[in-house]
């Protein structure tokens, strides 16, 4: 009974982790990593494009995988033929690294800037609130002067 259970587990593992499924996943990854040569302006991946050129690219990718080339080798072959414009995502090296690093840095910087501006705004608004002034008591000289001025015009 124990032996049968072990065999069943082994069969299930082989079914889920078969080399065919790994190649299919690799095939899908490569299709999503490359832009169709005919759709460079539209930036459609080989997987999404229904053009005849995309079909030829899919067949070429399948042929290269069958011949034993790795994902990197296939992608580098396309880059050598069409240039880096064929890549769906910029490479994570050199100047292209800016495309990967700049958006999160800009988001953090913008968040800090908004926080600083709002914090400064709140502090300034608290400083500008009018304070109640103490009522000044007039001395007798000022009261007499006000009284004289009022009598002149009334």
PDB file of C-alpha atoms in Angstrom:
ATOM      1  CA  UNK A   1       0.000   0.000   0.000  1.00  0.00           C
ATOM      2  CA  UNK A   2       2.802   2.370   0.879  1.00  0.00           C
ATOM      3  CA  UNK A   3       4.581   1.612  -2.387  1.00  0.00           C
ATOM      4  CA  UNK A   4       1.467   2.405  -4.422  1.00  0.00           C
ATOM      5  CA  UNK A   5       1.117   5.752  -2.668  1.00  0.00           C
ATOM      6  CA  UNK A   6       4.740   6.632  -3.457  1.00  0.00           C
ATOM      7  CA  UNK A   7       4.285   5.668  -7.104  1.00  0.00           C
ATOM      8  CA  UNK A   8       1.140   7.814  -7.342  1.00  0.00           C
ATOM      9  CA  UNK A   9       2.955  10.811  -5.850  1.00  0.00           C
ATOM     10  CA  UNK A  10       5.799  10.296  -8.321  1.00  0.00           C
ATOM     11  CA  UNK A  11       3.355  10.142 -11.259  1.00  0.00           C
ATOM     12  CA  UNK A  12       1.629  13.346 -10.128  1.00  0.00           C
ATOM     13  CA  UNK A  13       4.992  15.108  -9.793  1.00  0.00           C
ATOM     14  CA  UNK A  14       6.025  13.979 -13.270  1.00  0.00           C
ATOM     15  CA  UNK A  15       2.749  15.179 -14.759  1.00  0.00           C
ATOM     16  CA  UNK A  16       2.969  18.660 -13.222  1.00  0.00           C
ATOM     17  CA  UNK A  17       6.680  19.174 -13.740  1.00  0.00           C
ATOM     18  CA  UNK A  18       7.166  17.562 -17.119  1.00  0.00           C
ATOM     19  CA  UNK A  19       9.811  18.980 -19.497  1.00  0.00           C
ATOM     20  CA  UNK A  20       7.104  19.679 -22.090  1.00  0.00           C
ATOM     21  CA  UNK A  21       5.356  22.093 -19.774  1.00  0.00           C
ATOM     22  CA  UNK A  22       8.638  23.761 -18.932  1.00  0.00           C
ATOM     23  CA  UNK A  23       9.327  24.286 -22.642  1.00  0.00           C
ATOM     24  CA  UNK A  24       5.805  25.624 -23.157  1.00  0.00           C
ATOM     25  CA  UNK A  25       6.291  28.102 -20.312  1.00  0.00           C
ATOM     26  CA  UNK A  26       9.680  29.108 -21.729  1.00  0.00           C
ATOM     27  CA  UNK A  27       8.101  29.496 -25.184  1.00  0.00           C
ATOM     28  CA  UNK A  28       5.432  31.798 -23.710  1.00  0.00           C
ATOM     29  CA  UNK A  29       8.066  33.831 -21.817  1.00  0.00           C
ATOM     30  CA  UNK A  30      10.068  34.394 -24.988  1.00  0.00           C
ATOM     31  CA  UNK A  31       6.955  35.456 -26.922  1.00  0.00           C
ATOM     32  CA  UNK A  32       6.115  37.994 -24.205  1.00  0.00           C
ATOM     33  CA  UNK A  33       9.714  39.282 -24.159  1.00  0.00           C
ATOM     34  CA  UNK A  34       9.876  40.150 -27.865  1.00  0.00           C
ATOM     35  CA  UNK A  35       8.009  42.717 -29.946  1.00  0.00           C
ATOM     36  CA  UNK A  36       6.687  41.507 -33.280  1.00  0.00           C
ATOM     37  CA  UNK A  37       9.032  42.800 -36.023  1.00  0.00           C
ATOM     38  CA  UNK A  38       6.048  44.031 -38.065  1.00  0.00           C
ATOM     39  CA  UNK A  39       4.463  45.780 -35.069  1.00  0.00           C
ATOM     40  CA  UNK A  40       7.405  47.788 -33.745  1.00  0.00           C
ATOM     41  CA  UNK A  41       5.395  51.022 -33.850  1.00  0.00           C
ATOM     42  CA  UNK A  42       2.422  49.455 -32.057  1.00  0.00           C
ATOM     43  CA  UNK A  43       4.676  47.704 -29.501  1.00  0.00           C
ATOM     44  CA  UNK A  44       2.686  44.446 -29.696  1.00  0.00           C
ATOM     45  CA  UNK A  45       4.444  41.365 -28.398  1.00  0.00           C
ATOM     46  CA  UNK A  46       4.843  38.267 -30.534  1.00  0.00           C
ATOM     47  CA  UNK A  47       2.269  36.548 -28.302  1.00  0.00           C
ATOM     48  CA  UNK A  48      -0.358  39.271 -28.814  1.00  0.00           C
ATOM     49  CA  UNK A  49       0.160  39.990 -32.506  1.00  0.00           C
ATOM     50  CA  UNK A  50      -1.851  37.994 -35.064  1.00  0.00           C
ATOM     51  CA  UNK A  51       0.218  39.134 -38.046  1.00  0.00           C
ATOM     52  CA  UNK A  52       1.918  36.664 -40.383  1.00  0.00           C
ATOM     53  CA  UNK A  53       5.278  38.028 -39.273  1.00  0.00           C
ATOM     54  CA  UNK A  54       4.420  37.153 -35.681  1.00  0.00           C
ATOM     55  CA  UNK A  55       3.498  33.633 -36.779  1.00  0.00           C
ATOM     56  CA  UNK A  56       6.884  33.282 -38.490  1.00  0.00           C
ATOM     57  CA  UNK A  57       8.574  34.560 -35.318  1.00  0.00           C
ATOM     58  CA  UNK A  58       6.639  32.009 -33.223  1.00  0.00           C
ATOM     59  CA  UNK A  59       7.730  29.209 -35.549  1.00  0.00           C
ATOM     60  CA  UNK A  60      11.323  30.453 -35.409  1.00  0.00           C
ATOM     61  CA  UNK A  61      11.238  30.565 -31.596  1.00  0.00           C
ATOM     62  CA  UNK A  62       9.798  27.033 -31.483  1.00  0.00           C
ATOM     63  CA  UNK A  63      12.481  25.805 -33.891  1.00  0.00           C
ATOM     64  CA  UNK A  64      15.256  27.427 -31.859  1.00  0.00           C
ATOM     65  CA  UNK A  65      13.904  25.920 -28.628  1.00  0.00           C
ATOM     66  CA  UNK A  66      13.745  22.489 -30.254  1.00  0.00           C
ATOM     67  CA  UNK A  67      17.360  22.849 -31.367  1.00  0.00           C
ATOM     68  CA  UNK A  68      18.365  23.425 -27.731  1.00  0.00           C
ATOM     69  CA  UNK A  69      18.943  27.180 -27.600  1.00  0.00           C
ATOM     70  CA  UNK A  70      18.279  28.919 -24.291  1.00  0.00           C
ATOM     71  CA  UNK A  71      15.963  31.863 -23.750  1.00  0.00           C
ATOM     72  CA  UNK A  72      18.891  34.288 -23.560  1.00  0.00           C
ATOM     73  CA  UNK A  73      20.436  32.950 -26.764  1.00  0.00           C
ATOM     74  CA  UNK A  74      17.156  33.312 -28.654  1.00  0.00           C
ATOM     75  CA  UNK A  75      16.565  36.835 -27.370  1.00  0.00           C
ATOM     76  CA  UNK A  76      20.153  37.862 -28.154  1.00  0.00           C
ATOM     77  CA  UNK A  77      19.753  36.504 -31.694  1.00  0.00           C
ATOM     78  CA  UNK A  78      16.696  38.722 -32.201  1.00  0.00           C
ATOM     79  CA  UNK A  79      18.500  41.712 -30.654  1.00  0.00           C
ATOM     80  CA  UNK A  80      21.432  41.128 -33.011  1.00  0.00           C
ATOM     81  CA  UNK A  81      19.063  41.073 -35.986  1.00  0.00           C
ATOM     82  CA  UNK A  82      16.636  43.915 -35.082  1.00  0.00           C
ATOM     83  CA  UNK A  83      18.371  45.893 -32.323  1.00  0.00           C
ATOM     84  CA  UNK A  84      17.164  46.557 -28.787  1.00  0.00           C
ATOM     85  CA  UNK A  85      13.888  47.955 -30.121  1.00  0.00           C
ATOM     86  CA  UNK A  86      12.696  44.330 -30.459  1.00  0.00           C
ATOM     87  CA  UNK A  87      12.696  43.895 -26.669  1.00  0.00           C
ATOM     88  CA  UNK A  88       9.366  44.311 -24.879  1.00  0.00           C
ATOM     89  CA  UNK A  89      11.195  45.486 -21.751  1.00  0.00           C
ATOM     90  CA  UNK A  90      14.498  47.369 -21.635  1.00  0.00           C
ATOM     91  CA  UNK A  91      17.504  45.415 -20.424  1.00  0.00           C
ATOM     92  CA  UNK A  92      18.519  45.952 -16.822  1.00  0.00           C
ATOM     93  CA  UNK A  93      21.987  47.223 -17.606  1.00  0.00           C
ATOM     94  CA  UNK A  94      23.711  50.391 -18.766  1.00  0.00           C
ATOM     95  CA  UNK A  95      21.589  53.417 -19.567  1.00  0.00           C
ATOM     96  CA  UNK A  96      18.461  51.219 -19.756  1.00  0.00           C
ATOM     97  CA  UNK A  97      18.761  50.758 -16.010  1.00  0.00           C
ATOM     98  CA  UNK A  98      17.386  54.296 -15.714  1.00  0.00           C
ATOM     99  CA  UNK A  99      14.036  53.040 -17.053  1.00  0.00           C
ATOM    100  CA  UNK A 100      13.871  50.561 -14.172  1.00  0.00           C
ATOM    101  CA  UNK A 101      15.195  52.803 -11.396  1.00  0.00           C
ATOM    102  CA  UNK A 102      13.750  56.225 -12.226  1.00  0.00           C
ATOM    103  CA  UNK A 103       9.994  55.523 -11.784  1.00  0.00           C
ATOM    104  CA  UNK A 104      10.241  54.252  -8.175  1.00  0.00           C
ATOM    105  CA  UNK A 105      12.715  57.011  -7.283  1.00  0.00           C
ATOM    106  CA  UNK A 106      10.429  59.642  -8.833  1.00  0.00           C
ATOM    107  CA  UNK A 107       7.440  58.203  -6.958  1.00  0.00           C
ATOM    108  CA  UNK A 108       9.289  58.332  -3.636  1.00  0.00           C
ATOM    109  CA  UNK A 109      10.591  61.823  -4.373  1.00  0.00           C
ATOM    110  CA  UNK A 110       7.131  63.044  -5.334  1.00  0.00           C
ATOM    111  CA  UNK A 111       5.625  61.533  -2.198  1.00  0.00           C
ATOM    112  CA  UNK A 112       8.253  63.259  -0.055  1.00  0.00           C
ATOM    113  CA  UNK A 113       7.693  66.551  -1.877  1.00  0.00           C
ATOM    114  CA  UNK A 114       3.912  66.402  -1.352  1.00  0.00           C
ATOM    115  CA  UNK A 115       4.400  65.509   2.325  1.00  0.00           C
ATOM    116  CA  UNK A 116       6.840  68.392   2.794  1.00  0.00           C
ATOM    117  CA  UNK A 117       4.567  70.880   0.990  1.00  0.00           C
ATOM    118  CA  UNK A 118       1.451  69.885   2.945  1.00  0.00           C
ATOM    119  CA  UNK A 119       3.353  69.908   6.234  1.00  0.00           C
ATOM    120  CA  UNK A 120       4.774  73.362   5.467  1.00  0.00           C
ATOM    121  CA  UNK A 121       1.347  74.613   4.403  1.00  0.00           C
ATOM    122  CA  UNK A 122      -0.242  73.446   7.659  1.00  0.00           C
ATOM    123  CA  UNK A 123       2.497  75.059   9.760  1.00  0.00           C
ATOM    124  CA  UNK A 124       2.170  78.371   7.908  1.00  0.00           C
ATOM    125  CA  UNK A 125      -1.610  78.405   8.220  1.00  0.00           C
ATOM    126  CA  UNK A 126      -1.307  77.923  11.967  1.00  0.00           C
ATOM    127  CA  UNK A 127       1.124  80.841  12.203  1.00  0.00           C
ATOM    128  CA  UNK A 128      -1.172  83.167  10.241  1.00  0.00           C
ATOM    129  CA  UNK A 129      -4.274  82.624  12.338  1.00  0.00           C
ATOM    130  CA  UNK A 130      -5.347  85.963  13.767  1.00  0.00           C
ATOM    131  CA  UNK A 131      -4.824  86.099  17.475  1.00  0.00           C
ATOM    132  CA  UNK A 132      -7.210  87.924  19.709  1.00  0.00           C
ATOM    133  CA  UNK A 133      -5.647  91.164  20.738  1.00  0.00           C
ATOM    134  CA  UNK A 134      -5.941  92.444  24.229  1.00  0.00           C
ATOM    135  CA  UNK A 135      -8.151  95.450  24.438  1.00  0.00           C
ATOM    136  CA  UNK A 136      -6.144  98.517  25.123  1.00  0.00           C
ATOM    137  CA  UNK A 137      -7.295 100.754  27.886  1.00  0.00           C
ATOM    138  CA  UNK A 138      -7.202 104.429  26.982  1.00  0.00           C
ATOM    139  CA  UNK A 139      -5.678 106.825  29.405  1.00  0.00           C
ATOM    140  CA  UNK A 140      -7.439 110.067  30.307  1.00  0.00           C
ATOM    141  CA  UNK A 141      -5.433 112.192  27.828  1.00  0.00           C
ATOM    142  CA  UNK A 142      -6.531 110.033  24.894  1.00  0.00           C
ATOM    143  CA  UNK A 143     -10.130 110.002  26.067  1.00  0.00           C
ATOM    144  CA  UNK A 144     -10.165 113.792  26.314  1.00  0.00           C
ATOM    145  CA  UNK A 145      -8.711 114.140  22.828  1.00  0.00           C
ATOM    146  CA  UNK A 146     -11.276 111.759  21.328  1.00  0.00           C
ATOM    147  CA  UNK A 147     -14.050 113.624  23.095  1.00  0.00           C
ATOM    148  CA  UNK A 148     -12.826 116.981  21.700  1.00  0.00           C
ATOM    149  CA  UNK A 149     -12.625 115.579  18.163  1.00  0.00           C
ATOM    150  CA  UNK A 150     -16.146 114.232  18.379  1.00  0.00           C
ATOM    151  CA  UNK A 151     -17.478 117.581  19.588  1.00  0.00           C
ATOM    152  CA  UNK A 152     -15.864 119.377  16.652  1.00  0.00           C
ATOM    153  CA  UNK A 153     -17.768 117.400  14.073  1.00  0.00           C
ATOM    154  CA  UNK A 154     -21.037 116.816  15.847  1.00  0.00           C
TER     155      UNK A 154
END
